[in-house]
Protein backbone atom coordinates (compact mmCIF):
# COMPACT_ATOMS: atom_id res chain seq x y z
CA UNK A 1 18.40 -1.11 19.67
CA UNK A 2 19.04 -4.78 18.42
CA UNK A 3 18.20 -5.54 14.48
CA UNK A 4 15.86 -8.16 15.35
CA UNK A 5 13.32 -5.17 17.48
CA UNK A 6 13.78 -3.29 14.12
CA UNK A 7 13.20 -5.94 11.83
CA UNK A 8 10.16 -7.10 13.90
CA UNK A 9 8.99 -3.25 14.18
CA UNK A 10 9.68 -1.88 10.21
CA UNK A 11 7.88 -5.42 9.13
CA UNK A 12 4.78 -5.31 11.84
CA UNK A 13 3.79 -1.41 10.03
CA UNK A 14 4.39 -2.37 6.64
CA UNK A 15 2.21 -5.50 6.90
CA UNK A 16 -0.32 -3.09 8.55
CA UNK A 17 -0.27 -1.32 5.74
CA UNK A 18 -0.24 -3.72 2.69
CA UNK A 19 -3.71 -5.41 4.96
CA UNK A 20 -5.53 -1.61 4.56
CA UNK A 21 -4.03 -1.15 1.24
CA UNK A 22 -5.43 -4.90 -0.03
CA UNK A 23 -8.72 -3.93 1.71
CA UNK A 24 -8.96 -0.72 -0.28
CA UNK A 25 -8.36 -2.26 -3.64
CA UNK A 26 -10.74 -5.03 -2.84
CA UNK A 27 -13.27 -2.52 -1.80
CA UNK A 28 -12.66 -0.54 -5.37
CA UNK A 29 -12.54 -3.80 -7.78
CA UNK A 30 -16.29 -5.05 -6.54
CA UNK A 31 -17.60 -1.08 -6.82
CA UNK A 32 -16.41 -1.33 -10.63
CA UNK A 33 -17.37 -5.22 -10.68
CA UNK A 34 -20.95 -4.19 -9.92
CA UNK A 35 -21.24 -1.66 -12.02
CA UNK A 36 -20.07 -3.62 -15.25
CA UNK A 37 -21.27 -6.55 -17.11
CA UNK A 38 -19.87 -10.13 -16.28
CA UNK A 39 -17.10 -9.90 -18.45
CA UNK A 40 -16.06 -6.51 -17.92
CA UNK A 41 -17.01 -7.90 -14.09
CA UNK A 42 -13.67 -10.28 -14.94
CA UNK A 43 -11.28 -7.46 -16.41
CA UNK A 44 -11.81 -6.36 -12.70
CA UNK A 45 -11.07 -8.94 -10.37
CA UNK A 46 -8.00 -9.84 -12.86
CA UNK A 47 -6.80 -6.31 -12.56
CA UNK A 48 -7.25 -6.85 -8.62
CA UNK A 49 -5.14 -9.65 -8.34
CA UNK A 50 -2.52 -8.71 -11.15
CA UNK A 51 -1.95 -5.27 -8.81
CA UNK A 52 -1.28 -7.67 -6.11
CA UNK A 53 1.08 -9.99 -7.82
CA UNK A 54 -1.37 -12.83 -6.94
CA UNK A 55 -3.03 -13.51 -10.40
CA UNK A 56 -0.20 -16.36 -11.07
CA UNK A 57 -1.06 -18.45 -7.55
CA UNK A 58 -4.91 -17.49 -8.16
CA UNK A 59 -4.67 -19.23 -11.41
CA UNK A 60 -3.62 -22.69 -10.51
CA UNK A 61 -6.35 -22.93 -8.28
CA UNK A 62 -9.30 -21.34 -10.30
CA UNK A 63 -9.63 -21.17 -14.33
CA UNK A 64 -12.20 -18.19 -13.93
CA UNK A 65 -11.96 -14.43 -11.99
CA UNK A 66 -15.15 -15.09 -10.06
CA UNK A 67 -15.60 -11.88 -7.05
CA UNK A 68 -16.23 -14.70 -4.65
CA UNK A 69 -13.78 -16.93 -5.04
CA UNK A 70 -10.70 -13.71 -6.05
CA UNK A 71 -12.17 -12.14 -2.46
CA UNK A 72 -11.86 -15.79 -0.41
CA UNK A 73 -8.47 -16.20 -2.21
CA UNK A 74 -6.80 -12.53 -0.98
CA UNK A 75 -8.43 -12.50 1.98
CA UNK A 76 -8.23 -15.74 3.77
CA UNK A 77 -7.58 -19.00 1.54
CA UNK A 78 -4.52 -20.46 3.41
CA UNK A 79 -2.81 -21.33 0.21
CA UNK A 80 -2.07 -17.63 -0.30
CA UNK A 81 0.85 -16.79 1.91
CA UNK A 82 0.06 -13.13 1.16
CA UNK A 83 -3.54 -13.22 2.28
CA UNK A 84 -5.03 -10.26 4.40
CA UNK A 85 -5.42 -12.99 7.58
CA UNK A 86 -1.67 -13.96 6.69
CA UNK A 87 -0.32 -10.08 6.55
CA UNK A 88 -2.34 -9.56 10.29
CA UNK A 89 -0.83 -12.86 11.91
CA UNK A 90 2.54 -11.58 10.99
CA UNK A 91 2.09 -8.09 11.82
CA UNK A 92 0.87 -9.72 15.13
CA UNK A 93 4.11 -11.76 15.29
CA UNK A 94 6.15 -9.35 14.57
CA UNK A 95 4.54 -7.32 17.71
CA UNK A 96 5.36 -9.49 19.69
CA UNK A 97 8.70 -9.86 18.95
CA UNK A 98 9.27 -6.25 19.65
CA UNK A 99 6.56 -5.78 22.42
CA UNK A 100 8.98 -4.29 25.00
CA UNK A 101 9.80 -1.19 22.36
CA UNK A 102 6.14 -0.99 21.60
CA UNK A 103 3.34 0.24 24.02
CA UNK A 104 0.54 -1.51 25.50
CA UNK A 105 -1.97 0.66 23.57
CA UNK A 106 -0.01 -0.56 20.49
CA UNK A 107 0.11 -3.94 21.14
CA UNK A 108 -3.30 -4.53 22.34
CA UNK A 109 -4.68 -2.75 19.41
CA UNK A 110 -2.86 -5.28 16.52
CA UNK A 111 -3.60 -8.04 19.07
CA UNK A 112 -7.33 -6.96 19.25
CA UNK A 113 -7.49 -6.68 15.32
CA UNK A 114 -6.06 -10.11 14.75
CA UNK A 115 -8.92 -11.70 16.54
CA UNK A 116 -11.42 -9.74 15.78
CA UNK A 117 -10.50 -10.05 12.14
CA UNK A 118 -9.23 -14.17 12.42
CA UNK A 119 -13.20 -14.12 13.81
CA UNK A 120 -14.61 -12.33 10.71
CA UNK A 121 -12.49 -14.67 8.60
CA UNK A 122 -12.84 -17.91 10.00
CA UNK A 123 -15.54 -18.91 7.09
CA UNK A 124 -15.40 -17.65 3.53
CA UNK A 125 -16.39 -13.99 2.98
CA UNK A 126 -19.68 -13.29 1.11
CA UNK A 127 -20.77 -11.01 -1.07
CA UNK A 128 -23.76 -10.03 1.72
CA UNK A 129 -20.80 -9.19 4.39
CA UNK A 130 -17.91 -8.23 2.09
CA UNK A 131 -18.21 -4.28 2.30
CA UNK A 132 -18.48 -5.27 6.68
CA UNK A 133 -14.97 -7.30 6.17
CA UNK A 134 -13.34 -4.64 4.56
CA UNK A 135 -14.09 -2.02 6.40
CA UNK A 136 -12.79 -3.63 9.44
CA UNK A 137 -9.38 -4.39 8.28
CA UNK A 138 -8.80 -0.85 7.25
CA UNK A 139 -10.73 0.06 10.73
CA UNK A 140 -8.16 -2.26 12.44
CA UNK A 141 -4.98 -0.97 11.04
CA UNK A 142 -6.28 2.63 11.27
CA UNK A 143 -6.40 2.07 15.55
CA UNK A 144 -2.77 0.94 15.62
CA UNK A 145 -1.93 3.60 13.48
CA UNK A 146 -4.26 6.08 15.96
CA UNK A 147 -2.52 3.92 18.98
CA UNK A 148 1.34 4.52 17.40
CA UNK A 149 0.70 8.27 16.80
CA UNK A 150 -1.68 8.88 20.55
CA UNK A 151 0.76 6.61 22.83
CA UNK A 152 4.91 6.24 21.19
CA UNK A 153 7.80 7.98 22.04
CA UNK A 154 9.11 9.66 19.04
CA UNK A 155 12.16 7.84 19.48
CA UNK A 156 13.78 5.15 16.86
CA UNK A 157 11.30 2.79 16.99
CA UNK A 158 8.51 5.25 16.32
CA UNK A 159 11.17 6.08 12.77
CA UNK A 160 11.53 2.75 11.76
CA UNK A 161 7.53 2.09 12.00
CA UNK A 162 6.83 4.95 10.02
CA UNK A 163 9.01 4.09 7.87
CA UNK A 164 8.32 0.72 7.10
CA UNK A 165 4.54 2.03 6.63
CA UNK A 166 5.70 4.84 4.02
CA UNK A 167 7.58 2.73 2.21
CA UNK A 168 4.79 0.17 1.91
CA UNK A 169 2.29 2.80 0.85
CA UNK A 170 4.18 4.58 -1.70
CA UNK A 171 4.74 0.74 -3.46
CA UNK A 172 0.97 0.58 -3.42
CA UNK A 173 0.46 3.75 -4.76
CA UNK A 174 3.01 3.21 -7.58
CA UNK A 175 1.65 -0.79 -8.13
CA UNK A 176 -1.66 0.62 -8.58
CA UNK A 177 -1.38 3.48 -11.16
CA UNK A 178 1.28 1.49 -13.11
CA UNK A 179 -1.49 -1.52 -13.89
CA UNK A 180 -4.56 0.88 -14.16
CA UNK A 181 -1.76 3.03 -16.98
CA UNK A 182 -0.52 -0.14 -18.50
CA UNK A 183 -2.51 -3.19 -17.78
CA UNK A 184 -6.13 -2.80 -17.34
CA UNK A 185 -7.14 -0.63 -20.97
CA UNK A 186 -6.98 -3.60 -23.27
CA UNK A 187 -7.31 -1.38 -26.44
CA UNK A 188 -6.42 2.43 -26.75
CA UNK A 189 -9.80 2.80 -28.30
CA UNK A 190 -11.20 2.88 -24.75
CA UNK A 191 -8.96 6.22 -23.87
CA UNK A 192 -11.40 8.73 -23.28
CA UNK A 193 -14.49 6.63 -23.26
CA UNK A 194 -16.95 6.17 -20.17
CA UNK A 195 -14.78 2.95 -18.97
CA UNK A 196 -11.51 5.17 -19.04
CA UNK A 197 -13.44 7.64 -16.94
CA UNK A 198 -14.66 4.82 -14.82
CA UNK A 199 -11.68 3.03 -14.67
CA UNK A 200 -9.20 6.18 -13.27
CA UNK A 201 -12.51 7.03 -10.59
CA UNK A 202 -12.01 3.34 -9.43
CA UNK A 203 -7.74 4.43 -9.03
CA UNK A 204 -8.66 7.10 -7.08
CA UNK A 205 -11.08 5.32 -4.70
CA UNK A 206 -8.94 2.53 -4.22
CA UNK A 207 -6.31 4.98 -3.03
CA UNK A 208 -8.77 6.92 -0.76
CA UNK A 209 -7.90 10.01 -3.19
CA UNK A 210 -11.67 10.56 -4.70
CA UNK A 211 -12.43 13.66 -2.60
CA UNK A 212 -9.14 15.17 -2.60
CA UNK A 213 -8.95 15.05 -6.38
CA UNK A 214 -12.07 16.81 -6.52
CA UNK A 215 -11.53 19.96 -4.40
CA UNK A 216 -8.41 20.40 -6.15
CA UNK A 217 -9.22 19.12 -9.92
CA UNK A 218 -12.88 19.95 -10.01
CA UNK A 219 -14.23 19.15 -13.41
CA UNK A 220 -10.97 17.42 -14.19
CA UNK A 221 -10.50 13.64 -14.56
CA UNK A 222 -7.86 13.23 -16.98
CA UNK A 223 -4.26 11.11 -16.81
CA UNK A 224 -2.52 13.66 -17.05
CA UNK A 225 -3.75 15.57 -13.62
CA UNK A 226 -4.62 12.53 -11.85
CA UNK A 227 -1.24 11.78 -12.20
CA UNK A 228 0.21 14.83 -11.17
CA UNK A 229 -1.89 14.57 -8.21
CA UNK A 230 -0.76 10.73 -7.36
CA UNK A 231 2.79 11.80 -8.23
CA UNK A 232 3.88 15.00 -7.24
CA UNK A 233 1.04 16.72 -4.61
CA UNK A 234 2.85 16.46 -1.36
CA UNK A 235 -0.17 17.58 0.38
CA UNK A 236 -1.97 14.19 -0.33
CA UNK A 237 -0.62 11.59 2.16
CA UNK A 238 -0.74 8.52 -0.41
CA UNK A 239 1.59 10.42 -2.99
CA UNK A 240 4.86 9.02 -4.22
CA UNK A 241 6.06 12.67 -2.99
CA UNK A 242 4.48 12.95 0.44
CA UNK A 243 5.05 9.07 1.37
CA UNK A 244 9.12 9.99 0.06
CA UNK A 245 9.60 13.34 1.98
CA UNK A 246 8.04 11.45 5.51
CA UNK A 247 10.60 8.04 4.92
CA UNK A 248 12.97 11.42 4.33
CA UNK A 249 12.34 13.18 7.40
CA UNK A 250 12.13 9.62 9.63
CA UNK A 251 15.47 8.30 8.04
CA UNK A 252 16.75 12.16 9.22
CA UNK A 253 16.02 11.61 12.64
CA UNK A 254 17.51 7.33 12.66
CA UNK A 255 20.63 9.37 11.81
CA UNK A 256 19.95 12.01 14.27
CA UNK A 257 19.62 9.01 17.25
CA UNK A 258 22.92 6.48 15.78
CA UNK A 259 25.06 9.23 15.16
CA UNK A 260 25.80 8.52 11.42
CA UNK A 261 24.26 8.62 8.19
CA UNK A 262 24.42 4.68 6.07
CA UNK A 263 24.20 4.10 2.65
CA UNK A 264 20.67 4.39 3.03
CA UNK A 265 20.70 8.23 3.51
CA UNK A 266 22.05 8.52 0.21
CA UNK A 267 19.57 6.11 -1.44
CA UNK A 268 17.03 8.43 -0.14
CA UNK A 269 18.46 11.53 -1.09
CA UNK A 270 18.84 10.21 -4.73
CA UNK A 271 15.60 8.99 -4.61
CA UNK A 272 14.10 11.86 -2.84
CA UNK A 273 15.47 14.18 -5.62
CA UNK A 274 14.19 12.11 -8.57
CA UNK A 275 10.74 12.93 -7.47
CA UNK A 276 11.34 16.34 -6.06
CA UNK A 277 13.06 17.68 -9.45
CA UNK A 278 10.81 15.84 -12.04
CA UNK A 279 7.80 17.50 -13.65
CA UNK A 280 4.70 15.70 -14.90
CA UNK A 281 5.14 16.57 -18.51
CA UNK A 282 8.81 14.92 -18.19
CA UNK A 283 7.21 11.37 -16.84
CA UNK A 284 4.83 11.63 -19.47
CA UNK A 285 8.02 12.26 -21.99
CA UNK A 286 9.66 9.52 -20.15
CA UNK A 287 6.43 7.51 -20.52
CA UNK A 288 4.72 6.94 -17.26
CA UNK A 289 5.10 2.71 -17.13
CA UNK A 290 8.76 3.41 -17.52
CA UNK A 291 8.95 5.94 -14.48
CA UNK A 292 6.79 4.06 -12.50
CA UNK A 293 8.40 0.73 -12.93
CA UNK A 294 11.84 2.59 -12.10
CA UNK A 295 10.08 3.67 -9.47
CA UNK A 296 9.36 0.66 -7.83
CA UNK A 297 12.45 -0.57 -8.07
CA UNK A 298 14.19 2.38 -6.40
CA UNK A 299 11.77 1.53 -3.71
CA UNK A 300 12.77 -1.72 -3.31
CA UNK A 301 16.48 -0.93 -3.48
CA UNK A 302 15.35 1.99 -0.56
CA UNK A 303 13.85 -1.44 1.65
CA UNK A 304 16.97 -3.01 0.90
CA UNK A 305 19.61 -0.10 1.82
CA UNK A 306 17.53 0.42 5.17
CA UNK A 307 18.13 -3.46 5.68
CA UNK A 308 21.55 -3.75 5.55
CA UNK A 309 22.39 -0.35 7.31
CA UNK A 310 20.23 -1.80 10.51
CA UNK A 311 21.39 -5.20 10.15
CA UNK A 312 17.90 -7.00 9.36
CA UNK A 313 16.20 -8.88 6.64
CA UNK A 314 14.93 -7.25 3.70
């Protein structure tokens, strides 16, 4: 397979997934938004955007963290390069450049989602018709994802687009506890209170984890097992350990079909290992900002390994 139809598939799932993932935490920051005074209302939609690494570009556009205009600016505002209708155009690009690996289902399903979504977002987004927009992105990417699984071979391609999509997800996950842990408290005097409580609730929303939690953790809601849960459950399919031991097993199998292992297999395996031999109680020794960040940075030195083994851009 040439490096270009893997670049073009890896990139087309893990902009499918940062869309759904930008949806979710969109969805979470107005539930907490609405529930809180205006200034708490703020703390939100700063956390939002600081999560996404936007709060920098937001700034020299807007002096205040309005919902409206932080929701207008992630969405659609074309001087965001990572907006949501940015992320779908080049997931739709990116289809196309590898539309003769890809099936029909799959390519009429991200080509389907881009207009339908390009239609929804071709005027700003109100608060009225917010919780509609949202819903649809994550509706969109969930039908390619139902179209990959229902119609691919489970041949390269189908590796390097699950791939791309764990690796994408398991940034999110990490992004997202990391600020909630280290950003979003502004005093330690709110540990514990109603707001902490409120504040971890909105973590696990955003990351679809709310019910999951709950039939495992009932009566829990404390760092230390939400965590753990985040972290270390491989049974939940947005944990650092369950998004790790799928790029594992997909990785396996890119080996399996070239013949070889890269540099990237051992990447993984160290990476793999950190998480698989690492107990809560030592990340909390560690300090959890501190694993997380080293975290994200393995991550990104996973993306880059898988780059240069298959010969495309990072």
């Amino acid at each position: 397979m040439l490096g270009r139809t893997a670049n073009a598939t890896f990139w087309m799932y893990r902009y499918l997934e940062r869309a759904e993932n930008t949806a979710r935490l969109l969805a979470a920051g107005q539930r907490m938004a609405l529930t809180r005074g205006a200034q708490m209302a703020s703390q939100e939609w700063a956390s939002v955007l600081t999560t996404l690494g936007l709060k920098d570009s937001y700034l020299t556009q807007y002096d205040e963290y309005s919902g409206s205009h932080v929701c207008d600016f992630v969405l659609r505002s074309k001087n965001n390069p990572e907006s949501v209708l940015s992320m779908m155009e080049r997931a739709r690009l990116n289809a196309r450049m590898c539309r003769s690996a890809i099936t029909a289902e799959v390519w009429e399903s991200v080509n389907e989602g881009w207009m339908s979504l390009r239609e929804l977002l071709s005027k700003q987004v109100r608060s009225a018709n917010l919780h509609e927009v949202l819903m649809a992105i994550r509706r969109e990417s969930a039908v390619v994802r139902g179209a990959t699984h229902g119609s691919m071979l489970r041949n390269e391609i189908y590796s390097f687009a699950r791939a791309g999509t764990f690796l994408e997800r398991a940034d999110n996950t990490a992004r997202i506890l990391d600020v909630k842990y280290y950003l979003l408290l502004p005093s330690l005097s709110y540990v514990g209170t109603p707001l902490d409580a409120g504040q971890w609730d909105n973590v696990l929303r955003s990351l679809s984890a709310e019910r999951a939690y709950r039939w495992l953790n009932a009566g829990r809601s404390d760092i230390r097992s939400i965590a753990d849960f985040l972290i270390l459950d491989d049974r939940f399919p947005r944990s650092l350990i369950f998004c790790y031991h799928a790029m594992r097993e997909n990785l396996f199998h890119l080996a399996q079909f070239h013949g070889r292992e890269g540099k990237v297999h051992e990447t993984m395996r160290e990476a793999d290992m950190k998480l698989s031999e690492i107990t809560v109680e030592a990340i909390f020794e560690q300090g959890l900002h501190e694993f997380l960040l080293g975290f994200i940075a393995d991550n990104n030195k996973l993306a880059g390994a898988i780059a240069e083994d298959y010969r495309f851009i990072a």
